[in-house]
CSV table of C-alpha atoms and ligand atoms in Angstrom, one decimal:
chain,number,residue,atom,x,y,z
M,33,MET,CA,55.0,105.7,100.2
M,34,LYS,CA,58.3,103.8,99.6
M,35,PRO,CA,57.6,100.5,97.8
M,36,ILE,CA,58.6,97.2,99.3
M,37,ILE,CA,60.0,94.5,97.1
M,38,ALA,CA,60.3,91.3,99.2
M,39,ALA,CA,61.8,88.0,98.2
M,40,ASN,CA,60.5,84.8,99.8
M,41,TRP,CA,62.9,82.0,99.0
M,42,LYS,CA,60.9,79.3,100.8
M,43,MET,CA,62.9,76.0,101.1
M,44,ASN,CA,65.5,77.0,98.5
M,45,LYS,CA,69.2,77.9,98.5
M,46,THR,CA,72.1,76.8,100.5
M,47,VAL,CA,74.1,79.2,102.7
M,48,GLY,CA,76.7,79.7,99.9
M,49,GLU,CA,74.1,80.4,97.3
M,50,SER,CA,72.2,82.8,99.6
M,51,VAL,CA,75.4,84.7,100.5
M,52,LEU,CA,76.5,85.1,96.9
M,53,PHE,CA,73.1,86.4,95.9
M,54,VAL,CA,72.9,88.9,98.7
M,55,GLU,CA,76.5,90.1,98.2
M,56,ARG,CA,75.6,90.9,94.6
M,57,LEU,CA,72.3,92.6,95.7
M,58,SER,CA,74.2,94.7,98.3
M,59,ASN,CA,76.7,95.8,95.6
M,60,GLU,CA,74.0,96.8,93.1
M,61,PHE,CA,71.3,98.2,95.3
M,62,ALA,CA,73.0,99.5,98.5
M,63,LYS,CA,72.7,103.1,97.2
M,64,THR,CA,69.0,102.8,96.1
M,65,ASP,CA,67.0,104.8,98.6
M,66,ASP,CA,63.6,104.9,97.0
M,67,LYS,CA,62.7,101.3,97.8
M,68,ASP,CA,62.8,98.8,100.6
M,69,ILE,CA,64.2,95.4,99.6
M,70,ILE,CA,63.5,92.6,101.9
M,71,ILE,CA,65.1,89.1,101.7
M,72,ALA,CA,63.6,86.1,103.4
M,73,PRO,CA,66.1,83.2,103.0
M,74,PRO,CA,65.7,79.9,104.8
M,75,PHE,CA,66.5,79.8,108.5
M,76,THR,CA,70.0,78.3,108.0
M,77,ALA,CA,71.1,81.3,105.9
M,78,LEU,CA,69.8,84.1,108.1
M,79,HIS,CA,72.9,84.7,110.1
M,80,PRO,CA,75.4,84.6,107.2
M,81,VAL,CA,73.2,86.7,105.1
M,82,ALA,CA,72.9,89.3,107.8
M,83,ALA,CA,76.7,89.7,107.7
M,84,VAL,CA,76.7,90.7,104.0
M,85,LEU,CA,73.5,92.8,103.8
M,86,LYS,CA,74.6,96.5,103.3
M,87,GLY,CA,72.9,99.8,103.3
M,88,PRO,CA,69.6,101.1,104.6
M,89,THR,CA,67.7,99.7,101.6
M,90,LEU,CA,68.2,96.0,102.3
M,91,HIS,CA,66.4,94.3,105.1
M,92,LEU,CA,66.4,90.7,106.5
M,93,SER,CA,63.2,88.7,107.1
M,94,ALA,CA,62.4,85.2,108.4
M,95,GLN,CA,59.7,83.1,106.7
M,96,ASN,CA,58.0,82.0,110.0
M,97,MET,CA,58.4,81.9,113.8
M,98,HIS,CA,56.7,80.3,116.8
M,99,TRP,CA,54.2,82.3,118.8
M,100,ASP,CA,55.7,81.5,122.2
M,101,GLU,CA,58.9,83.1,123.4
M,102,LYS,CA,60.7,79.8,124.4
M,103,GLY,CA,59.9,76.3,125.5
M,104,ALA,CA,59.5,72.7,124.5
M,105,TYR,CA,58.7,73.1,120.8
M,106,THR,CA,61.0,70.7,118.9
M,107,GLY,CA,62.0,72.1,115.6
M,108,GLU,CA,60.6,75.6,116.1
M,109,ILE,CA,62.3,79.0,116.1
M,110,SER,CA,61.4,81.9,118.4
M,111,ALA,CA,61.2,85.7,117.7
M,112,GLY,CA,64.1,86.3,120.1
M,113,MET,CA,66.3,83.9,118.0
M,114,LEU,CA,65.3,85.8,114.8
M,115,ILE,CA,66.3,89.1,116.4
M,116,ASP,CA,69.5,87.5,117.6
M,117,VAL,CA,70.6,86.7,114.0
M,118,GLY,CA,69.7,90.1,112.7
M,119,CYS,CA,66.1,89.9,111.4
M,120,GLU,CA,64.0,93.0,111.1
M,121,TYR,CA,60.9,91.4,109.6
M,122,VAL,CA,59.0,88.0,109.8
M,123,ILE,CA,56.5,86.6,107.3
M,124,ILE,CA,53.4,85.5,109.3
M,125,GLY,CA,50.4,83.6,108.0
M,126,HIS,CA,51.7,82.6,104.5
M,127,SER,CA,49.1,80.5,102.8
M,128,GLU,CA,51.6,77.5,102.7
M,129,ARG,CA,51.7,77.7,106.5
M,130,ARG,CA,48.0,78.0,106.8
M,131,ASN,CA,47.2,75.2,104.3
M,132,LEU,CA,50.1,72.7,104.7
M,133,PHE,CA,50.8,73.2,108.5
M,134,ALA,CA,47.2,74.0,109.7
M,135,GLU,CA,48.0,77.5,111.0
M,136,ARG,CA,44.8,79.0,112.2
M,137,ASP,CA,44.0,82.7,112.5
M,138,GLU,CA,44.3,82.4,116.3
M,139,TYR,CA,48.0,81.2,116.0
M,140,ILE,CA,48.7,84.0,113.5
M,141,ASN,CA,47.3,86.5,116.0
M,142,GLN,CA,49.6,85.2,118.7
M,143,LYS,CA,52.6,85.3,116.4
M,144,ILE,CA,51.9,89.0,115.5
M,145,LYS,CA,51.6,89.9,119.2
M,146,THR,CA,54.9,88.1,120.0
M,147,ALA,CA,56.6,89.7,116.9
M,148,PHE,CA,55.6,93.2,118.2
M,149,LYS,CA,56.8,92.4,121.7
M,150,MET,CA,60.2,91.4,120.4
M,151,ASN,CA,60.4,94.3,118.0
M,152,LEU,CA,60.0,92.4,114.7
M,153,LYS,CA,57.9,93.8,111.9
M,154,PRO,CA,55.3,91.3,110.7
M,155,ILE,CA,54.6,90.7,107.0
M,156,PHE,CA,51.0,89.6,107.4
M,157,CYS,CA,49.8,87.4,104.6
M,158,ILE,CA,46.1,87.1,103.7
M,159,GLY,CA,44.3,85.8,100.6
M,160,GLU,CA,41.4,83.7,99.3
M,161,THR,CA,41.4,80.3,97.6
M,162,LEU,CA,40.0,79.8,94.1
M,163,ASP,CA,36.8,78.3,95.4
M,164,GLU,CA,36.3,81.2,97.8
M,165,ARG,CA,36.8,83.6,94.9
M,166,ASN,CA,34.4,81.7,92.6
M,167,LEU,CA,31.8,81.8,95.4
M,168,GLU,CA,32.3,85.6,95.6
M,169,LYS,CA,33.6,85.2,99.2
M,170,THR,CA,36.9,87.1,98.7
M,171,PHE,CA,36.0,90.2,100.7
M,172,GLU,CA,34.3,88.1,103.5
M,173,ILE,CA,37.4,85.9,103.8
M,174,LEU,CA,39.8,88.8,103.9
M,175,ARG,CA,37.8,90.7,106.5
M,176,ARG,CA,37.8,87.5,108.7
M,177,GLN,CA,41.5,87.0,108.3
M,178,ILE,CA,42.2,90.6,109.2
M,179,LYS,CA,39.8,90.8,112.1
M,180,LYS,CA,41.0,87.5,113.7
M,181,GLY,CA,44.7,88.0,112.8
M,182,LEU,CA,44.7,91.5,114.3
M,183,ASN,CA,42.5,90.8,117.3
M,184,ASN,CA,43.5,93.1,120.3
M,185,ILE,CA,46.2,94.8,118.3
M,186,LEU,CA,46.5,98.5,119.0
M,187,SER,CA,45.8,101.1,116.3
M,188,ASP,CA,49.2,102.6,116.9
M,189,ASP,CA,50.9,99.3,116.1
M,190,ILE,CA,49.2,98.8,112.7
M,191,ARG,CA,51.7,100.9,110.8
M,192,ARG,CA,54.4,98.4,111.8
M,193,ILE,CA,52.7,95.7,109.8
M,194,VAL,CA,53.3,95.1,106.1
M,195,PHE,CA,50.1,93.6,104.6
M,196,ALA,CA,50.6,91.1,101.8
M,197,TYR,CA,47.6,90.2,99.7
M,198,GLU,CA,48.4,86.8,98.2
M,199,PRO,CA,45.5,85.1,96.5
M,200,VAL,CA,46.2,81.4,97.0
M,201,TRP,CA,45.2,80.6,93.4
M,202,ALA,CA,48.0,82.9,92.1
M,203,ILE,CA,50.8,81.5,94.3
M,204,GLY,CA,53.3,79.5,92.3
M,205,THR,CA,50.7,78.8,89.6
M,206,GLY,CA,51.8,81.4,87.0
M,207,LYS,CA,48.3,82.9,87.2
M,208,THR,CA,48.6,86.5,88.4
M,209,ALA,CA,45.7,88.6,89.5
M,210,THR,CA,45.2,91.3,87.0
M,211,ALA,CA,46.3,94.7,88.2
M,212,GLN,CA,42.7,95.7,88.4
M,213,GLN,CA,41.7,92.6,90.4
M,214,ALA,CA,44.6,93.2,92.8
M,215,GLU,CA,43.8,96.9,93.2
M,216,GLU,CA,40.2,96.3,94.0
M,217,VAL,CA,41.2,93.9,96.8
M,218,HIS,CA,44.0,96.2,98.1
M,219,ARG,CA,41.5,99.1,98.3
M,220,TYR,CA,39.2,96.8,100.2
M,221,ILE,CA,41.9,95.8,102.7
M,222,ARG,CA,42.7,99.5,103.3
M,223,LYS,CA,39.0,100.1,103.9
M,224,VAL,CA,38.8,97.2,106.5
M,225,ILE,CA,41.8,98.6,108.3
M,226,ILE,CA,40.2,102.1,108.4
M,227,ASP,CA,36.9,100.5,109.7
M,228,LEU,CA,38.7,98.6,112.4
M,229,PHE,CA,41.6,100.9,113.4
M,230,GLY,CA,40.8,104.4,112.1
M,231,GLU,CA,41.7,106.6,109.1
M,232,LYS,CA,45.3,107.3,110.2
M,233,ALA,CA,46.1,103.6,110.5
M,234,GLY,CA,44.6,102.8,107.1
M,235,ALA,CA,46.4,105.7,105.3
M,236,ASN,CA,49.8,104.7,106.6
M,237,ILE,CA,50.0,101.0,105.9
M,238,ARG,CA,51.8,99.4,103.0
M,239,ILE,CA,49.9,96.7,101.2
M,240,ILE,CA,52.0,94.5,98.9
M,241,TYR,CA,50.8,92.0,96.3
M,242,GLY,CA,52.1,88.4,96.0
M,243,GLY,CA,51.2,85.7,93.5
M,244,SER,CA,53.3,84.9,90.4
M,245,VAL,CA,54.8,88.4,90.2
M,246,ASN,CA,57.5,88.6,87.5
M,247,GLN,CA,59.4,91.2,85.6
M,248,LYS,CA,56.6,91.4,83.0
M,249,ASN,CA,53.6,92.1,85.3
M,250,MET,CA,55.4,94.1,88.0
M,251,GLY,CA,55.1,97.5,86.2
M,252,SER,CA,51.3,97.3,85.7
M,253,LEU,CA,50.8,96.1,89.3
M,254,MET,CA,52.9,99.0,90.6
M,255,ASN,CA,50.9,101.5,88.6
M,256,GLN,CA,47.9,101.0,90.9
M,257,PRO,CA,47.5,103.5,93.7
M,258,ASP,CA,46.9,101.0,96.5
M,259,ILE,CA,49.6,98.5,95.5
M,260,ASN,CA,52.7,99.4,97.5
M,261,GLY,CA,55.0,96.7,96.5
M,262,ALA,CA,55.4,92.9,95.9
M,263,LEU,CA,56.1,89.7,97.7
M,264,VAL,CA,57.9,87.5,95.2
M,265,GLY,CA,58.5,83.8,95.4
M,266,GLY,CA,59.7,81.9,92.3
M,267,ALA,CA,60.9,84.9,90.4
M,268,SER,CA,63.1,86.1,93.3
M,269,LEU,CA,65.3,83.0,93.1
M,270,ASP,CA,67.2,84.1,90.0
M,271,PHE,CA,69.3,87.3,90.5
M,272,GLU,CA,68.6,88.8,87.0
M,273,SER,CA,64.9,88.3,87.3
M,274,PHE,CA,64.7,89.7,90.8
M,275,ALA,CA,66.9,92.7,89.9
M,276,LYS,CA,64.5,93.5,87.0
M,277,ILE,CA,61.5,93.3,89.3
M,278,ILE,CA,63.2,95.7,91.7
M,279,ASN,CA,63.9,98.1,88.8
M,280,PHE,CA,60.3,97.8,87.5
E,162,LIG,C1,54.7,83.5,97.7
E,162,LIG,O1,54.7,82.3,98.0
E,162,LIG,O2,54.8,84.4,98.6
E,162,LIG,C2,54.7,83.9,96.3
E,162,LIG,C3,54.2,85.0,96.0
E,162,LIG,O3,55.1,82.9,95.4
E,162,LIG,P1,55.2,83.1,93.8
E,162,LIG,O4,55.7,84.4,93.5
E,162,LIG,O5,56.1,82.0,93.4
E,162,LIG,O6,53.8,82.9,93.3
């Protein structure tokens, strides 16, 4: 399975900074064919970044989208608009969207369906809070997020989803799940997908880990059999640091 290294830049970088970064990335990694590198810049930089992304290894993602195809939603962005500017992926259900913008599992499910309809590949984020982990509810929470987020999704479509396990307590905190903690949860996520959608669906999905990934912990995370890549926030903003993560 080809690993995915995805950069989520959140609300950082101007158009100029984004383009410079991606031009450099295109020059250094255009010929790398054993990894998929996904860049999720802010909305304002999607179109200019699409123009400088080169090679089959580099892919463009948005950080969010609306669930409806068009309409009176001031300040929102549709899946069709993302396709129009060259996106291939879209992050759906990031914990910052769930917690700061009250995104519920039902909205996330609608977004995934709309993404499929418009031919965008969802990067579907799931993860427990620290309280939920301390109460030993991690598996229960993940099963609920997967079941509700993927309600009425066809088994054949599951392979188009990238699953991102992002424990909320590890995002932007400097606390990474240990490789063993992450592996245990990734194995569980695969099991839930097998239970709900069958053996083939579970075997083919890529499950990536996110939460304070950096150049030091990337290697041990990637040594685990069920960790198929990383979603990187803070450490993807600096070129040298992100390049080292890609070259883990
Ligand atoms: C994220 O927000 O997706 C993330 C993983 O952030 P960080 O790497 O900064 O923890």
